[in-house]
Amino acid sequence: MISQELTNRLLALSSPGVQQELLERHPMLLSDDLVAAVKREADQLLGIDPMRSLHAGELLEQIAALSSNPAHEALALLAQANASNIGLARYEHSIALYDRAAEIYRSQNQEVEAATAQIGKLYALANLGRYDEAIAAGEWAGHVLREHGQWLRLAKLTSNLAITHGRRGEDTVAL
């Protein structure tokens, strides 16, 4: 198990080049545990320091490049998409990242993960006024999540769909 201390030390290194050098010298660090720990840190930083959250996503991208693991790449894209979307209001950019992550998951036959990638995307689409696109993506993802019994993920998706309907002025549907 990768410690929080190791994750913090890696994130605190002075530059991406120094991080990459350390990872190249110690390939045993390129694990699912490290990826999960850095992703958790990126998620925790979203509301506190969006730029640090984005940097954690970029570190995940370095790890993914070194590990050649598609699951690592997809998580890196999701971390960067969330930081771009929620923290930095770079909605168009975040949509492209969510779509790339979903495509990786589809190519790996991970339909639930591809559907989960739509949750944050709905928020970005709604902020751009692209309500029909958000609702269509949400309905598809909701079907997949319901089919696989992913109730917590479905609840998050439903919340974002309600926000979309509310912004569209459809208060009754939002409820």
mmCIF file of C-alpha atoms in Angstrom:
data_model
loop_
_atom_site.group_PDB
_atom_site.id
_atom_site.type_symbol
_atom_site.label_atom_id
_atom_site.label_comp_id
_atom_site.label_asym_id
_atom_site.label_seq_id
_atom_site.Cartn_x
_atom_site.Cartn_y
_atom_site.Cartn_z
ATOM 1 C CA MET A 1 0.000 0.000 0.000
ATOM 2 C CA ILE A 2 1.318 3.434 -0.956
ATOM 3 C CA SER A 3 1.493 5.781 2.003
ATOM 4 C CA GLN A 4 -0.005 9.247 2.109
ATOM 5 C CA GLU A 5 3.469 10.505 3.018
ATOM 6 C CA LEU A 6 4.964 9.113 -0.200
ATOM 7 C CA THR A 7 2.134 10.622 -2.242
ATOM 8 C CA ASN A 8 2.630 14.013 -0.592
ATOM 9 C CA ARG A 9 6.397 13.880 -1.137
ATOM 10 C CA LEU A 10 5.978 13.019 -4.802
ATOM 11 C CA LEU A 11 3.474 15.845 -5.301
ATOM 12 C CA ALA A 12 5.737 18.286 -3.446
ATOM 13 C CA LEU A 13 8.756 17.713 -5.716
ATOM 14 C CA SER A 14 9.907 20.888 -7.387
ATOM 15 C CA SER A 15 9.022 20.117 -10.989
ATOM 16 C CA PRO A 16 7.428 17.548 -13.282
ATOM 17 C CA GLY A 17 10.922 16.670 -14.523
ATOM 18 C CA VAL A 18 12.101 15.809 -11.025
ATOM 19 C CA GLN A 19 8.937 13.747 -10.445
ATOM 20 C CA GLN A 20 9.468 11.858 -13.688
ATOM 21 C CA GLU A 21 13.125 11.206 -12.904
ATOM 22 C CA LEU A 22 12.170 9.683 -9.558
ATOM 23 C CA LEU A 23 9.474 7.532 -11.155
ATOM 24 C CA GLU A 24 11.854 6.351 -13.879
ATOM 25 C CA ARG A 25 14.471 5.404 -11.282
ATOM 26 C CA HIS A 26 11.919 3.513 -9.168
ATOM 27 C CA PRO A 27 9.532 1.751 -11.561
ATOM 28 C CA MET A 28 8.103 -0.284 -8.671
ATOM 29 C CA LEU A 29 6.242 2.901 -7.693
ATOM 30 C CA LEU A 30 4.164 2.736 -10.896
ATOM 31 C CA SER A 31 1.345 0.853 -9.212
ATOM 32 C CA ASP A 32 -2.413 0.958 -9.001
ATOM 33 C CA ASP A 33 -1.977 1.928 -5.338
ATOM 34 C CA LEU A 34 0.053 5.033 -6.217
ATOM 35 C CA VAL A 35 -2.401 6.000 -8.941
ATOM 36 C CA ALA A 36 -5.344 5.617 -6.550
ATOM 37 C CA ALA A 37 -3.564 7.656 -3.854
ATOM 38 C CA VAL A 38 -2.688 10.498 -6.229
ATOM 39 C CA LYS A 39 -6.242 10.480 -7.662
ATOM 40 C CA ARG A 40 -7.669 10.727 -4.118
ATOM 41 C CA GLU A 41 -5.362 13.666 -3.455
ATOM 42 C CA ALA A 42 -6.449 15.352 -6.696
ATOM 43 C CA ASP A 43 -10.092 14.902 -5.682
ATOM 44 C CA GLN A 44 -9.474 16.320 -2.195
ATOM 45 C CA LEU A 45 -7.696 19.359 -3.627
ATOM 46 C CA LEU A 46 -10.546 20.247 -6.013
ATOM 47 C CA GLY A 47 -12.297 22.659 -3.680
ATOM 48 C CA ILE A 48 -9.165 23.814 -1.872
ATOM 49 C CA ASP A 49 -6.586 24.455 -4.585
ATOM 50 C CA PRO A 50 -7.696 23.649 -8.155
ATOM 51 C CA MET A 51 -4.239 24.257 -9.614
ATOM 52 C CA ARG A 52 -2.676 21.734 -7.241
ATOM 53 C CA SER A 53 -5.471 19.339 -8.165
ATOM 54 C CA LEU A 54 -4.600 19.860 -11.827
ATOM 55 C CA HIS A 55 -0.908 19.252 -11.063
ATOM 56 C CA ALA A 56 -1.831 15.979 -9.365
ATOM 57 C CA GLY A 57 -3.686 15.040 -12.557
ATOM 58 C CA GLU A 58 -0.582 15.884 -14.564
ATOM 59 C CA LEU A 59 1.490 13.676 -12.265
ATOM 60 C CA LEU A 60 -0.995 10.885 -12.957
ATOM 61 C CA GLU A 61 -0.444 11.493 -16.659
ATOM 62 C CA GLN A 62 3.314 11.008 -16.172
ATOM 63 C CA ILE A 63 2.711 7.802 -14.247
ATOM 64 C CA ALA A 64 0.375 6.555 -16.985
ATOM 65 C CA ALA A 65 2.942 7.304 -19.673
ATOM 66 C CA LEU A 66 5.592 5.356 -17.788
ATOM 67 C CA SER A 67 3.331 2.442 -16.846
ATOM 68 C CA SER A 68 1.602 2.208 -20.265
ATOM 69 C CA ASN A 69 -1.541 1.265 -18.345
ATOM 70 C CA PRO A 70 -4.780 2.512 -19.987
ATOM 71 C CA ALA A 71 -6.592 2.547 -16.621
ATOM 72 C CA HIS A 72 -3.926 4.897 -15.256
ATOM 73 C CA GLU A 73 -4.325 7.148 -18.290
ATOM 74 C CA ALA A 74 -8.106 7.273 -17.891
ATOM 75 C CA LEU A 75 -7.812 8.266 -14.219
ATOM 76 C CA ALA A 76 -5.271 10.943 -15.145
ATOM 77 C CA LEU A 77 -7.709 12.350 -17.687
ATOM 78 C CA LEU A 78 -10.562 12.306 -15.164
ATOM 79 C CA ALA A 79 -8.471 14.089 -12.531
ATOM 80 C CA GLN A 80 -7.505 16.779 -15.032
ATOM 81 C CA ALA A 81 -11.084 17.033 -16.324
ATOM 82 C CA ASN A 82 -12.451 17.527 -12.815
ATOM 83 C CA ALA A 83 -9.888 20.220 -12.016
ATOM 84 C CA SER A 84 -10.547 21.956 -15.332
ATOM 85 C CA ASN A 85 -14.321 21.700 -14.930
ATOM 86 C CA ILE A 86 -15.051 22.239 -11.249
ATOM 87 C CA GLY A 87 -12.042 24.239 -10.149
ATOM 88 C CA LEU A 88 -11.015 26.287 -13.175
ATOM 89 C CA ALA A 89 -14.223 26.677 -15.244
ATOM 90 C CA ARG A 90 -12.488 25.417 -18.396
ATOM 91 C CA TYR A 91 -15.601 23.616 -19.539
ATOM 92 C CA GLU A 92 -14.797 22.883 -23.197
ATOM 93 C CA HIS A 93 -11.405 21.499 -22.263
ATOM 94 C CA SER A 94 -12.888 19.333 -19.515
ATOM 95 C CA ILE A 95 -15.489 17.875 -21.908
ATOM 96 C CA ALA A 96 -12.717 16.740 -24.246
ATOM 97 C CA LEU A 97 -10.884 15.109 -21.322
ATOM 98 C CA TYR A 98 -14.024 13.336 -20.063
ATOM 99 C CA ASP A 99 -14.664 12.046 -23.584
ATOM 100 C CA ARG A 100 -11.104 10.741 -23.940
ATOM 101 C CA ALA A 101 -11.350 8.957 -20.581
ATOM 102 C CA ALA A 102 -14.695 7.417 -21.571
ATOM 103 C CA GLU A 103 -13.212 6.228 -24.873
ATOM 104 C CA ILE A 104 -10.341 4.517 -23.042
ATOM 105 C CA TYR A 105 -12.817 2.789 -20.752
ATOM 106 C CA ARG A 106 -14.946 1.684 -23.709
ATOM 107 C CA SER A 107 -11.865 0.284 -25.451
ATOM 108 C CA GLN A 108 -11.194 -1.754 -22.298
ATOM 109 C CA ASN A 109 -14.835 -2.964 -22.142
ATOM 110 C CA GLN A 110 -15.423 -1.006 -18.927
ATOM 111 C CA GLU A 111 -18.883 0.345 -19.656
ATOM 112 C CA VAL A 112 -19.595 1.357 -16.034
ATOM 113 C CA GLU A 113 -16.431 3.459 -15.897
ATOM 114 C CA ALA A 114 -17.263 5.017 -19.274
ATOM 115 C CA ALA A 115 -20.699 5.943 -17.908
ATOM 116 C CA THR A 116 -19.161 7.312 -14.723
ATOM 117 C CA ALA A 117 -17.004 9.652 -16.814
ATOM 118 C CA GLN A 118 -20.234 11.332 -17.924
ATOM 119 C CA ILE A 119 -21.106 12.541 -14.410
ATOM 120 C CA GLY A 120 -18.730 15.515 -14.392
ATOM 121 C CA LYS A 121 -19.250 16.111 -18.087
ATOM 122 C CA LEU A 122 -22.937 16.920 -17.446
ATOM 123 C CA TYR A 123 -21.957 19.815 -15.200
ATOM 124 C CA ALA A 124 -19.622 21.225 -17.856
ATOM 125 C CA LEU A 125 -22.238 20.868 -20.609
ATOM 126 C CA ALA A 126 -24.884 22.557 -18.451
ATOM 127 C CA ASN A 127 -22.530 25.457 -17.741
ATOM 128 C CA LEU A 128 -22.157 25.933 -21.498
ATOM 129 C CA GLY A 129 -25.925 25.821 -22.040
ATOM 130 C CA ARG A 130 -25.696 22.532 -23.956
ATOM 131 C CA TYR A 131 -28.660 21.059 -22.128
ATOM 132 C CA ASP A 132 -29.893 18.595 -24.745
ATOM 133 C CA GLU A 133 -26.431 17.067 -25.026
ATOM 134 C CA ALA A 134 -26.111 16.873 -21.236
ATOM 135 C CA ILE A 135 -29.490 15.194 -20.846
ATOM 136 C CA ALA A 136 -28.784 12.661 -23.606
ATOM 137 C CA ALA A 137 -25.398 11.770 -22.089
ATOM 138 C CA GLY A 138 -26.979 11.549 -18.643
ATOM 139 C CA GLU A 139 -29.785 9.288 -19.780
ATOM 140 C CA TRP A 140 -27.332 6.889 -21.439
ATOM 141 C CA ALA A 141 -25.057 6.856 -18.385
ATOM 142 C CA GLY A 142 -28.032 6.437 -16.047
ATOM 143 C CA HIS A 143 -29.203 3.387 -17.960
ATOM 144 C CA VAL A 144 -25.753 1.783 -17.709
ATOM 145 C CA LEU A 145 -25.333 2.589 -14.018
ATOM 146 C CA ARG A 146 -28.835 1.350 -13.175
ATOM 147 C CA GLU A 147 -28.252 -1.847 -15.159
ATOM 148 C CA HIS A 148 -25.080 -2.538 -13.153
ATOM 149 C CA GLY A 149 -26.503 -1.576 -9.745
ATOM 150 C CA GLN A 150 -24.147 1.380 -9.295
ATOM 151 C CA TRP A 151 -26.481 3.301 -6.983
ATOM 152 C CA LEU A 152 -24.062 5.882 -5.531
ATOM 153 C CA ARG A 153 -22.762 6.781 -8.978
ATOM 154 C CA LEU A 154 -26.352 6.926 -10.242
ATOM 155 C CA ALA A 155 -27.251 9.297 -7.390
ATOM 156 C CA LYS A 156 -24.390 11.638 -8.360
ATOM 157 C CA LEU A 157 -25.450 11.496 -11.996
ATOM 158 C CA THR A 158 -29.081 12.172 -11.065
ATOM 159 C CA SER A 159 -27.998 15.214 -9.057
ATOM 160 C CA ASN A 160 -26.135 16.622 -12.063
ATOM 161 C CA LEU A 161 -29.139 15.905 -14.291
ATOM 162 C CA ALA A 162 -31.356 17.783 -11.818
ATOM 163 C CA ILE A 163 -28.981 20.762 -11.961
ATOM 164 C CA THR A 164 -29.151 20.640 -15.759
ATOM 165 C CA HIS A 165 -32.948 20.609 -15.781
ATOM 166 C CA GLY A 166 -33.020 23.397 -13.177
ATOM 167 C CA ARG A 167 -30.752 25.628 -15.253
ATOM 168 C CA ARG A 168 -32.973 24.971 -18.224
ATOM 169 C CA GLY A 169 -35.912 26.258 -16.199
ATOM 170 C CA GLU A 170 -37.552 22.848 -15.861
ATOM 171 C CA ASP A 171 -38.045 22.929 -12.102
ATOM 172 C CA THR A 172 -40.646 20.166 -11.994
ATOM 173 C CA VAL A 173 -38.406 17.785 -13.961
ATOM 174 C CA ALA A 174 -35.443 18.786 -11.795
ATOM 175 C CA LEU A 175 -37.341 17.709 -8.694
#
